[in-house]
Amino acid sequence: VDNLYILPVGGVDVENPEKFLSSERMGQFIQRLKEVYDITLFDSAPLLVAADTVILATLMDATLLVIKSGTTKRQIALEATALLQHINAGISGVVLNGVGNPRQYGPSHYS
């Protein structure tokens, strides 16, 4: 894809990810990305599972909450939303993934 750049980081074992993400160097790196690219996306672990995800959310201009249809419990989604609000992470929206094709169920499924 033209003008799409990916920086993979999988497999890196950081002894203290919270310290790494909170470092001045990481802040400078993120700031540089914002200056160079129109849109910068960071994919991270589930918010309520990893402390480093919370730190990363505080460094971003906006956050998208990703919820998996039929898997993510309502209470978990509400807790994640409350946490993002508590840390003043700008919530831009929600992505609902794992949604099946309604045609696969036939017309009677939605009657």
Tab-separated table of N, CA and C in Angstrom:
chain	number	residue	atom	x	y	z
A	1	VAL	N	0.851	-1.170	0.000
A	1	VAL	CA	0.000	0.000	0.000
A	1	VAL	C	0.899	1.236	0.000
A	2	ASP	N	0.653	2.118	-0.936
A	2	ASP	CA	1.432	3.348	-1.008
A	2	ASP	C	1.275	4.166	0.273
A	3	ASN	N	2.376	4.731	0.725
A	3	ASN	CA	2.406	5.612	1.887
A	3	ASN	C	1.938	4.964	3.188
A	4	LEU	N	2.054	3.652	3.274
A	4	LEU	CA	1.769	2.936	4.515
A	4	LEU	C	3.080	2.383	5.041
A	5	TYR	N	3.418	2.753	6.244
A	5	TYR	CA	4.658	2.310	6.861
A	5	TYR	C	4.325	1.548	8.134
A	6	ILE	N	4.990	0.422	8.334
A	6	ILE	CA	4.738	-0.420	9.494
A	6	ILE	C	6.042	-0.637	10.245
A	7	LEU	N	5.976	-0.477	11.536
A	7	LEU	CA	7.123	-0.718	12.399
A	7	LEU	C	6.733	-1.846	13.358
A	8	PRO	N	7.056	-3.087	13.006
A	8	PRO	CA	6.671	-4.203	13.886
A	8	PRO	C	7.588	-4.272	15.104
A	9	VAL	N	7.023	-4.629	16.241
A	9	VAL	CA	7.821	-4.745	17.452
A	9	VAL	C	7.604	-6.079	18.166
A	10	GLY	N	6.899	-6.990	17.566
A	10	GLY	CA	6.635	-8.280	18.191
A	10	GLY	C	7.904	-9.033	18.511
A	11	GLY	N	7.865	-9.787	19.602
A	11	GLY	CA	8.991	-10.622	19.970
A	11	GLY	C	10.060	-9.921	20.789
A	12	VAL	N	9.901	-8.635	21.019
A	12	VAL	CA	10.871	-7.907	21.824
A	12	VAL	C	10.534	-8.138	23.294
A	13	ASP	N	11.509	-8.590	24.055
A	13	ASP	CA	11.298	-8.836	25.471
A	13	ASP	C	11.868	-7.667	26.261
A	14	VAL	N	10.995	-6.812	26.708
A	14	VAL	CA	11.405	-5.651	27.487
A	14	VAL	C	11.193	-6.006	28.958
A	15	GLU	N	12.241	-5.878	29.737
A	15	GLU	CA	12.178	-6.259	31.149
A	15	GLU	C	11.118	-5.467	31.912
A	16	ASN	N	11.028	-4.187	31.634
A	16	ASN	CA	10.072	-3.333	32.328
A	16	ASN	C	9.356	-2.461	31.296
A	17	PRO	N	8.267	-2.977	30.683
A	17	PRO	CA	7.607	-2.216	29.618
A	17	PRO	C	7.041	-0.880	30.089
A	18	GLU	N	6.596	-0.809	31.337
A	18	GLU	CA	6.057	0.451	31.843
A	18	GLU	C	7.142	1.532	31.868
A	19	LYS	N	8.321	1.157	32.333
A	19	LYS	CA	9.439	2.108	32.383
A	19	LYS	C	9.866	2.505	30.973
A	20	PHE	N	9.898	1.533	30.067
A	20	PHE	CA	10.273	1.786	28.673
A	20	PHE	C	9.307	2.775	28.024
A	21	LEU	N	7.991	2.540	28.178
A	21	LEU	CA	7.003	3.413	27.551
A	21	LEU	C	6.959	4.792	28.199
A	22	SER	N	7.277	4.877	29.470
A	22	SER	CA	7.245	6.152	30.187
A	22	SER	C	8.529	6.965	30.007
A	23	SER	N	9.489	6.388	29.321
A	23	SER	CA	10.782	7.058	29.195
A	23	SER	C	10.702	8.303	28.314
A	24	GLU	N	11.620	9.210	28.546
A	24	GLU	CA	11.707	10.428	27.735
A	24	GLU	C	11.994	10.079	26.278
A	25	ARG	N	12.810	9.068	26.083
A	25	ARG	CA	13.161	8.659	24.718
A	25	ARG	C	11.925	8.180	23.940
A	26	MET	N	11.057	7.423	24.596
A	26	MET	CA	9.834	6.959	23.937
A	26	MET	C	8.923	8.141	23.629
A	27	GLY	N	8.830	9.080	24.552
A	27	GLY	CA	8.032	10.286	24.316
A	27	GLY	C	8.539	11.064	23.112
A	28	GLN	N	9.849	11.165	22.987
A	28	GLN	CA	10.446	11.850	21.841
A	28	GLN	C	10.178	11.094	20.541
A	29	PHE	N	10.249	9.762	20.622
A	29	PHE	CA	9.980	8.932	19.442
A	29	PHE	C	8.542	9.127	18.960
A	30	ILE	N	7.598	9.091	19.877
A	30	ILE	CA	6.185	9.271	19.520
A	30	ILE	C	5.961	10.668	18.960
A	31	GLN	N	6.562	11.668	19.565
A	31	GLN	CA	6.425	13.037	19.071
A	31	GLN	C	6.966	13.157	17.647
A	32	ARG	N	8.076	12.516	17.388
A	32	ARG	CA	8.672	12.545	16.038
A	32	ARG	C	7.737	11.884	15.026
A	33	LEU	N	7.143	10.748	15.400
A	33	LEU	CA	6.191	10.082	14.511
A	33	LEU	C	5.022	11.005	14.179
A	34	LYS	N	4.533	11.723	15.171
A	34	LYS	CA	3.412	12.649	14.957
A	34	LYS	C	3.791	13.778	13.996
A	35	GLU	N	5.044	14.191	14.039
A	35	GLU	CA	5.517	15.262	13.159
A	35	GLU	C	5.679	14.787	11.714
A	36	VAL	N	6.087	13.534	11.544
A	36	VAL	CA	6.409	13.014	10.220
A	36	VAL	C	5.178	12.461	9.490
A	37	TYR	N	4.272	11.817	10.223
A	37	TYR	CA	3.148	11.120	9.590
A	37	TYR	C	1.822	11.792	9.920
A	38	ASP	N	0.894	11.710	8.964
A	38	ASP	CA	-0.439	12.276	9.167
A	38	ASP	C	-1.196	11.519	10.263
A	39	ILE	N	-1.111	10.202	10.231
A	39	ILE	CA	-1.806	9.359	11.205
A	39	ILE	C	-0.831	8.294	11.687
A	40	THR	N	-0.768	8.127	12.986
A	40	THR	CA	0.075	7.093	13.575
A	40	THR	C	-0.805	6.232	14.465
A	41	LEU	N	-0.806	4.929	14.220
A	41	LEU	CA	-1.615	3.993	15.002
A	41	LEU	C	-0.714	3.071	15.808
A	42	PHE	N	-1.082	2.843	17.043
A	42	PHE	CA	-0.394	1.879	17.891
A	42	PHE	C	-1.396	0.796	18.269
A	43	ASP	N	-1.045	-0.426	18.034
A	43	ASP	CA	-1.866	-1.563	18.447
A	43	ASP	C	-1.253	-2.087	19.737
A	44	SER	N	-2.096	-2.384	20.709
A	44	SER	CA	-1.559	-2.815	21.996
A	44	SER	C	-2.375	-3.962	22.575
A	45	ALA	N	-1.894	-4.462	23.682
A	45	ALA	CA	-2.569	-5.548	24.397
A	45	ALA	C	-3.894	-5.036	24.970
A	46	PRO	N	-4.759	-5.941	25.402
A	46	PRO	CA	-6.019	-5.506	26.025
A	46	PRO	C	-5.775	-4.550	27.190
A	47	LEU	N	-6.564	-3.522	27.251
A	47	LEU	CA	-6.392	-2.427	28.210
A	47	LEU	C	-6.398	-2.894	29.665
A	48	LEU	N	-7.301	-3.783	30.012
A	48	LEU	CA	-7.428	-4.199	31.407
A	48	LEU	C	-6.456	-5.306	31.788
A	49	VAL	N	-5.622	-5.730	30.845
A	49	VAL	CA	-4.690	-6.829	31.090
A	49	VAL	C	-3.260	-6.325	31.277
A	50	ALA	N	-2.888	-5.296	30.559
A	50	ALA	CA	-1.494	-4.861	30.540
A	50	ALA	C	-1.361	-3.399	30.957
A	51	ALA	N	-0.547	-3.159	31.978
A	51	ALA	CA	-0.316	-1.791	32.455
A	51	ALA	C	0.327	-0.928	31.379
A	52	ASP	N	1.149	-1.537	30.528
A	52	ASP	CA	1.811	-0.755	29.489
A	52	ASP	C	0.807	-0.177	28.494
A	53	THR	N	-0.319	-0.842	28.308
A	53	THR	CA	-1.352	-0.319	27.415
A	53	THR	C	-1.960	0.957	27.986
A	54	VAL	N	-2.130	1.008	29.283
A	54	VAL	CA	-2.656	2.209	29.931
A	54	VAL	C	-1.684	3.368	29.733
A	55	ILE	N	-0.404	3.109	29.917
A	55	ILE	CA	0.610	4.150	29.724
A	55	ILE	C	0.606	4.627	28.278
A	56	LEU	N	0.539	3.697	27.348
A	56	LEU	CA	0.524	4.057	25.930
A	56	LEU	C	-0.690	4.929	25.605
A	57	ALA	N	-1.830	4.616	26.180
A	57	ALA	CA	-3.041	5.408	25.930
A	57	ALA	C	-2.869	6.854	26.377
A	58	THR	N	-2.105	7.072	27.436
A	58	THR	CA	-1.893	8.442	27.909
A	58	THR	C	-0.979	9.242	26.989
A	59	LEU	N	-0.211	8.551	26.163
A	59	LEU	CA	0.719	9.215	25.245
A	59	LEU	C	0.087	9.536	23.891
A	60	MET	N	-1.082	9.004	23.628
A	60	MET	CA	-1.728	9.157	22.333
A	60	MET	C	-2.687	10.345	22.325
A	61	ASP	N	-2.966	10.852	21.139
A	61	ASP	CA	-3.938	11.937	20.988
A	61	ASP	C	-5.364	11.408	21.088
A	62	ALA	N	-5.549	10.157	20.720
A	62	ALA	CA	-6.886	9.566	20.723
A	62	ALA	C	-6.768	8.058	20.901
A	63	THR	N	-7.870	7.468	21.330
A	63	THR	CA	-7.900	6.033	21.566
A	63	THR	C	-9.150	5.439	20.934
A	64	LEU	N	-8.973	4.302	20.295
A	64	LEU	CA	-10.099	3.519	19.795
A	64	LEU	C	-10.221	2.290	20.689
A	65	LEU	N	-11.395	2.064	21.208
A	65	LEU	CA	-11.646	0.892	22.034
A	65	LEU	C	-12.143	-0.210	21.106
A	66	VAL	N	-11.452	-1.343	21.091
A	66	VAL	CA	-11.825	-2.453	20.223
A	66	VAL	C	-12.554	-3.497	21.062
A	67	ILE	N	-13.745	-3.848	20.618
A	67	ILE	CA	-14.591	-4.816	21.316
A	67	ILE	C	-14.931	-5.934	20.352
A	68	LYS	N	-14.783	-7.170	20.810
A	68	LYS	CA	-15.089	-8.306	19.950
A	68	LYS	C	-16.533	-8.759	20.188
A	69	SER	N	-17.293	-8.767	19.120
A	69	SER	CA	-18.695	-9.151	19.180
A	69	SER	C	-18.853	-10.569	19.725
A	70	GLY	N	-19.732	-10.709	20.698
A	70	GLY	CA	-20.024	-12.020	21.253
A	70	GLY	C	-18.978	-12.534	22.219
A	71	THR	N	-17.890	-11.797	22.417
A	71	THR	CA	-16.813	-12.243	23.302
A	71	THR	C	-16.590	-11.275	24.461
A	72	THR	N	-16.452	-9.993	24.134
A	72	THR	CA	-16.212	-8.992	25.174
A	72	THR	C	-17.487	-8.780	25.977
A	73	LYS	N	-17.393	-8.991	27.260
A	73	LYS	CA	-18.543	-8.789	28.147
A	73	LYS	C	-18.811	-7.296	28.324
A	74	ARG	N	-20.076	-6.957	28.468
A	74	ARG	CA	-20.489	-5.558	28.618
A	74	ARG	C	-19.756	-4.892	29.780
A	75	GLN	N	-19.648	-5.572	30.917
A	75	GLN	CA	-19.005	-4.999	32.093
A	75	GLN	C	-17.529	-4.682	31.822
A	76	ILE	N	-16.854	-5.553	31.076
A	76	ILE	CA	-15.447	-5.312	30.733
A	76	ILE	C	-15.322	-4.071	29.859
A	77	ALA	N	-16.215	-3.931	28.884
A	77	ALA	CA	-16.194	-2.755	28.010
A	77	ALA	C	-16.447	-1.480	28.816
A	78	LEU	N	-17.368	-1.548	29.768
A	78	LEU	CA	-17.645	-0.384	30.615
A	78	LEU	C	-16.450	-0.042	31.509
A	79	GLU	N	-15.793	-1.062	32.048
A	79	GLU	CA	-14.604	-0.838	32.882
A	79	GLU	C	-13.479	-0.218	32.059
A	80	ALA	N	-13.289	-0.708	30.853
A	80	ALA	CA	-12.248	-0.162	29.986
A	80	ALA	C	-12.543	1.291	29.643
A	81	THR	N	-13.790	1.594	29.357
A	81	THR	CA	-14.194	2.966	29.048
A	81	THR	C	-13.961	3.877	30.248
A	82	ALA	N	-14.339	3.416	31.424
A	82	ALA	CA	-14.148	4.205	32.645
A	82	ALA	C	-12.662	4.452	32.900
A	83	LEU	N	-11.838	3.441	32.673
A	83	LEU	CA	-10.397	3.605	32.867
A	83	LEU	C	-9.832	4.637	31.898
A	84	LEU	N	-10.221	4.558	30.632
A	84	LEU	CA	-9.749	5.537	29.647
A	84	LEU	C	-10.178	6.953	30.030
A	85	GLN	N	-11.399	7.088	30.534
A	85	GLN	CA	-11.860	8.406	30.971
A	85	GLN	C	-11.077	8.877	32.192
A	86	HIS	N	-10.786	7.963	33.099
A	86	HIS	CA	-10.060	8.292	34.332
A	86	HIS	C	-8.643	8.808	34.038
A	87	ILE	N	-7.990	8.232	33.035
A	87	ILE	CA	-6.626	8.643	32.704
A	87	ILE	C	-6.602	9.760	31.650
A	88	ASN	N	-7.785	10.281	31.333
A	88	ASN	CA	-7.934	11.367	30.353
A	88	ASN	C	-7.420	11.001	28.971
A	89	ALA	N	-7.603	9.744	28.594
A	89	ALA	CA	-7.269	9.324	27.233
A	89	ALA	C	-8.448	9.699	26.352
A	90	GLY	N	-8.179	10.431	25.303
A	90	GLY	CA	-9.256	10.839	24.410
A	90	GLY	C	-9.829	9.640	23.671
A	91	ILE	N	-11.074	9.321	23.928
A	91	ILE	CA	-11.718	8.188	23.262
A	91	ILE	C	-12.381	8.700	21.988
A	92	SER	N	-11.859	8.272	20.839
A	92	SER	CA	-12.400	8.719	19.557
A	92	SER	C	-13.558	7.860	19.083
A	93	GLY	N	-13.597	6.622	19.546
A	93	GLY	CA	-14.671	5.758	19.105
A	93	GLY	C	-14.428	4.316	19.507
A	94	VAL	N	-15.308	3.477	18.991
A	94	VAL	CA	-15.269	2.047	19.293
A	94	VAL	C	-15.268	1.279	17.982
A	95	VAL	N	-14.446	0.243	17.927
A	95	VAL	CA	-14.438	-0.664	16.787
A	95	VAL	C	-15.054	-1.966	17.269
A	96	LEU	N	-16.080	-2.427	16.586
A	96	LEU	CA	-16.725	-3.694	16.899
A	96	LEU	C	-16.271	-4.699	15.853
A	97	ASN	N	-15.415	-5.633	16.276
A	97	ASN	CA	-14.936	-6.615	15.306
A	97	ASN	C	-15.541	-7.987	15.600
A	98	GLY	N	-15.343	-8.917	14.691
A	98	GLY	CA	-15.878	-10.257	14.856
A	98	GLY	C	-17.364	-10.356	14.584
A	99	VAL	N	-17.895	-9.393	13.855
A	99	VAL	CA	-19.325	-9.407	13.534
A	99	VAL	C	-19.527	-10.274	12.304
A	100	GLY	N	-20.417	-11.249	12.417
A	100	GLY	CA	-20.685	-12.141	11.292
A	100	GLY	C	-21.534	-11.485	10.224
A	101	ASN	N	-21.627	-12.136	9.119
A	101	ASN	CA	-22.461	-11.682	8.007
A	101	ASN	C	-23.911	-12.031	8.321
A	102	PRO	N	-24.822	-11.034	8.422
A	102	PRO	CA	-26.212	-11.329	8.769
A	102	PRO	C	-26.889	-12.274	7.780
A	103	ARG	N	-26.424	-12.290	6.536
A	103	ARG	CA	-27.042	-13.175	5.540
A	103	ARG	C	-26.787	-14.648	5.841
A	104	GLN	N	-25.759	-14.947	6.620
A	104	GLN	CA	-25.465	-16.335	6.896
A	104	GLN	C	-26.522	-16.981	7.798
A	105	TYR	N	-27.310	-16.167	8.497
A	105	TYR	CA	-28.322	-16.696	9.402
A	105	TYR	C	-29.685	-16.848	8.730
A	106	GLY	N	-29.844	-16.253	7.597
A	106	GLY	CA	-31.143	-16.310	6.903
A	106	GLY	C	-32.069	-15.220	7.406
A	107	PRO	N	-33.144	-14.973	6.670
A	107	PRO	CA	-34.044	-13.855	6.988
A	107	PRO	C	-34.790	-14.037	8.312
A	108	SER	N	-35.032	-15.273	8.757
A	108	SER	CA	-35.824	-15.484	9.971
A	108	SER	C	-35.049	-15.142	11.242
A	109	HIS	N	-33.743	-15.079	11.148
A	109	HIS	CA	-32.922	-14.816	12.339
A	109	HIS	C	-33.209	-13.431	12.907
A	110	TYR	N	-33.514	-12.447	12.077
A	110	TYR	CA	-33.746	-11.089	12.531
A	110	TYR	C	-35.218	-10.719	12.540
A	111	SER	N	-36.094	-11.676	12.410
A	111	SER	CA	-37.533	-11.396	12.405
A	111	SER	C	-38.059	-11.176	13.797
